Short mmCIF file of C-alpha atoms in Angstrom, two decimals:
data_model
loop_
_atom_site.label_atom_id
_atom_site.label_comp_id
_atom_site.label_asym_id
_atom_site.label_seq_id
_atom_site.Cartn_x
_atom_site.Cartn_y
_atom_site.Cartn_z
CA MET A 41 182.45 40.47 54.25
CA MET A 42 180.94 37.69 52.72
CA ASP A 43 181.79 36.79 48.95
CA PHE A 44 178.29 36.11 47.16
CA MET A 45 177.57 34.14 44.71
CA ASP A 46 177.57 35.66 41.63
CA SER A 47 144.56 21.43 31.01
CA ILE A 48 141.02 21.22 31.53
CA ILE A 49 139.46 21.24 35.43
CA PHE A 50 136.11 19.12 36.34
CA SER A 51 134.27 18.91 39.40
CA GLY A 52 131.68 16.68 40.70
CA ARG A 53 130.63 12.92 39.62
CA GLY A 54 129.24 13.67 36.21
CA ALA A 55 132.71 15.79 35.53
CA LYS A 56 134.98 13.11 36.99
CA ALA A 57 133.55 10.43 34.33
CA ALA A 58 133.88 12.81 31.50
CA ALA A 59 137.45 13.71 32.29
CA PHE A 60 137.89 10.12 32.13
CA SER A 61 136.39 9.58 28.54
CA LEU A 62 138.40 12.98 27.23
CA SER A 63 141.49 11.38 28.15
CA ALA A 64 140.59 8.06 26.68
CA ALA A 65 139.91 9.42 23.49
CA LEU A 66 142.84 12.38 23.88
CA LEU A 67 145.02 8.41 24.12
CA ALA A 68 143.85 6.73 21.56
CA ILE A 69 144.50 9.96 19.05
CA ALA A 70 147.49 8.94 17.05
CA THR A 71 149.42 10.82 14.08
CA PRO A 72 150.19 9.07 11.84
CA ALA A 73 153.94 8.53 11.83
CA GLN A 74 152.56 7.47 15.22
CA ALA A 75 150.67 4.83 14.25
CA GLN A 76 153.18 3.17 12.11
CA THR A 77 156.32 3.62 14.08
CA GLY A 78 153.71 2.65 17.14
CA ALA A 79 155.94 5.35 18.95
CA ALA A 80 154.06 7.14 21.44
CA ALA A 81 154.31 11.18 21.98
CA PRO A 82 156.67 12.35 24.53
CA PRO A 83 154.80 13.72 27.42
CA PRO A 84 154.46 17.43 27.69
CA VAL A 85 156.25 19.29 30.39
CA ALA A 86 153.77 20.42 32.47
CA ALA A 87 153.14 24.14 32.65
CA MET A 88 154.80 26.29 35.23
CA PRO A 89 153.15 26.05 38.65
CA VAL A 90 153.46 28.82 40.84
CA PRO A 91 154.92 26.81 44.09
CA GLY A 92 152.94 27.14 47.48
CA ASP A 93 153.74 27.58 50.57
CA LEU A 94 155.27 24.06 50.99
CA GLU A 95 156.59 23.76 47.56
CA LEU A 96 158.05 26.93 47.94
CA ALA A 97 159.52 25.65 51.88
CA LYS A 98 161.16 23.06 49.64
CA LEU A 99 162.44 24.12 47.13
CA ILE A 100 164.29 26.61 49.51
CA TRP A 101 165.79 23.81 51.66
CA SER A 102 166.72 21.87 49.58
CA THR A 103 168.99 24.55 47.61
CA ILE A 104 169.92 25.28 51.42
CA THR A 105 171.28 21.16 51.84
CA ALA A 106 172.84 21.04 48.58
CA ILE A 107 174.72 24.38 50.02
CA ASP A 108 175.90 22.72 53.01
CA HIS A 109 176.35 19.37 51.99
CA ALA A 110 179.23 20.99 49.10
CA ASN A 111 180.66 23.31 51.51
CA GLN A 112 181.08 19.83 54.11
CA SER A 113 182.27 17.69 50.87
CA GLY A 114 184.17 20.41 48.77
CA ASN A 115 182.13 18.80 45.71
CA TYR A 116 180.31 21.17 43.84
CA SER A 117 179.18 19.54 40.85
CA VAL A 118 175.66 18.01 42.40
CA LEU A 119 174.89 21.20 42.98
CA ARG A 120 175.94 22.60 39.99
CA ASP A 121 174.08 19.68 38.33
CA ILE A 122 170.76 20.43 40.07
CA SER A 123 170.56 23.92 38.70
CA SER A 124 168.73 25.38 36.10
CA PRO A 125 171.03 24.78 32.06
CA ALA A 126 172.52 28.78 32.55
CA PHE A 127 173.77 28.17 36.05
CA GLN A 128 175.63 25.59 35.12
CA ILE A 129 177.01 27.37 32.18
CA ALA A 130 178.37 30.26 34.05
CA ASN A 131 179.42 28.61 36.88
CA ASP A 132 181.86 25.05 37.02
CA PRO A 133 182.50 23.67 40.41
CA SER A 134 185.44 24.93 40.57
CA ARG A 135 183.96 28.17 40.12
CA LEU A 136 181.62 27.49 42.60
CA ALA A 137 184.19 25.86 45.51
CA GLN A 138 186.13 29.84 45.00
CA ILE A 139 182.27 31.43 45.35
CA PHE A 140 181.32 29.53 48.79
CA ALA A 141 184.99 29.87 50.80
CA SER A 142 184.13 31.65 52.73
CA LEU A 143 180.66 29.80 54.05
CA ARG A 144 183.15 27.18 54.93
CA ASP A 145 186.39 29.67 56.20
CA ASN A 146 183.25 30.62 58.74
CA ARG A 147 181.89 27.62 59.29
CA VAL A 148 178.64 28.37 58.71
CA ASP A 149 176.87 25.38 59.20
CA LEU A 150 173.83 25.68 57.03
CA SER A 151 171.75 22.39 57.98
CA ASN A 152 170.10 23.85 60.96
CA SER A 153 168.29 25.81 58.63
CA LEU A 154 166.19 22.31 58.14
CA LEU A 155 164.51 23.19 61.74
CA LEU A 156 163.09 26.25 61.31
CA ALA A 157 160.50 27.95 58.37
CA PRO A 158 162.42 30.52 56.31
CA VAL A 159 161.19 33.97 57.10
CA TYR A 160 160.35 35.71 53.94
CA ASN A 161 161.73 39.60 53.06
CA GLY A 162 158.70 40.19 50.62
CA ALA A 163 155.98 37.80 48.42
CA PRO A 164 158.09 35.23 46.04
CA GLN A 165 158.01 37.03 42.74
CA VAL A 166 157.84 35.47 38.90
CA GLY A 167 159.76 37.71 36.86
CA GLN A 168 161.04 37.91 33.22
CA GLY A 169 162.45 34.85 31.97
CA ASN A 170 160.36 32.68 33.91
CA VAL A 171 162.45 33.16 36.95
CA LEU A 172 160.99 32.86 40.50
CA ARG A 173 162.70 35.53 43.47
CA VAL A 174 162.69 34.36 47.20
CA ARG A 175 164.50 36.67 49.51
CA GLY A 176 164.13 35.85 53.10
CA SER A 177 166.00 34.28 55.94
CA PHE A 178 166.40 31.79 59.19
CA GLY A 179 167.11 32.75 62.46
CA LEU A 180 169.53 30.87 63.27
CA ARG A 181 171.55 30.70 66.59
CA PRO A 182 174.06 32.16 66.96
CA THR A 183 174.25 33.04 63.09
CA ALA A 184 171.22 33.79 61.28
CA VAL A 185 171.28 33.19 57.51
CA ALA A 186 170.02 35.62 54.85
CA PHE A 187 169.08 33.70 51.60
CA ASP A 188 168.01 35.82 47.65
CA PHE A 189 167.37 33.05 45.98
CA GLU A 190 166.40 32.79 42.14
CA PHE A 191 164.50 29.72 40.28
CA GLN A 192 163.91 28.98 36.69
CA TRP A 193 161.20 26.85 35.42
CA TYR A 194 163.05 24.34 32.74
CA ASN A 195 161.89 20.77 31.82
CA GLY A 196 158.90 20.97 34.21
CA LYS A 197 160.86 21.81 37.11
CA TRP A 198 162.40 24.96 39.55
CA ARG A 199 165.58 25.25 39.42
CA LEU A 200 168.61 27.36 40.80
CA PHE A 201 169.51 30.24 38.53
CA GLY A 202 170.73 32.56 41.53
CA VAL A 203 171.37 32.60 44.46
CA ALA A 204 172.97 34.46 47.58
CA ILE A 205 173.95 33.80 50.78
CA SER A 206 174.93 35.70 53.99
CA PRO A 207 175.18 35.24 57.41
CA MET A 208 174.19 38.14 59.57
CA PRO A 209 173.88 38.87 63.74
CA LEU A 210 170.30 37.44 64.88
CA ALA A 211 169.79 40.68 66.09
CA THR A 212 169.21 42.23 62.25
CA GLN A 213 166.83 39.52 61.58
CA GLN A 214 163.03 40.93 61.73
CA PRO A 215 160.38 39.00 61.36
CA ALA A 216 157.67 41.42 59.51
CA ALA A 217 160.57 42.70 57.24
CA GLY A 218 163.32 40.23 57.05
CA PRO A 219 166.68 41.08 56.60
CA GLU A 220 167.46 42.98 53.11
CA VAL A 221 170.25 40.94 51.57
CA PRO A 222 172.76 42.62 48.70
CA ASP A 223 171.68 41.37 45.05
CA THR A 224 175.26 40.17 44.42
CA ARG A 225 173.67 36.86 43.53
CA ARG A 226 175.68 34.72 40.89
CA ARG A 227 173.38 33.92 37.98
CA GLY A 228 173.00 31.78 35.17
CA ASN A 229 173.74 34.42 33.08
CA GLN A 230 176.44 36.01 34.53
#
């Protein structure tokens, strides 16, 4: 058994001009403190977008790649640093090395997952705390890989919040339903 880690929208030509005028007018407004110091207001953090298919696949592939690189190098600092703050607090690099030891020991090559589209086990869901959960697998040969990832919207980006990866026999992968990964994610709040 594997161990798991613990705006306004305008359309049409006239609307473009209106949008430009509105943008220019908003840029010209400054608070008295800004006018005196010349400092610009910090840009607002983008509202949480629900990722489309390509963005979701990119999140999954980049997470798999980060884990694979960490497993190959034995250095889990980058994986930790690109994750949510709660994940960083709960998991130091040495703990991540322990959590992924069985993947390393079994020499599971996650890099081949970049060649395949993920097969999802249900629709991704955004839940409490702006956490996006996505489950599925990659039908790699000879060993498929099941994943259960959580991403938290933080500072304008989706960042890793929880992760579980499990090798599985290819015969258990079902394109319609996908594999069930035990809910043993290592999360930022554990």
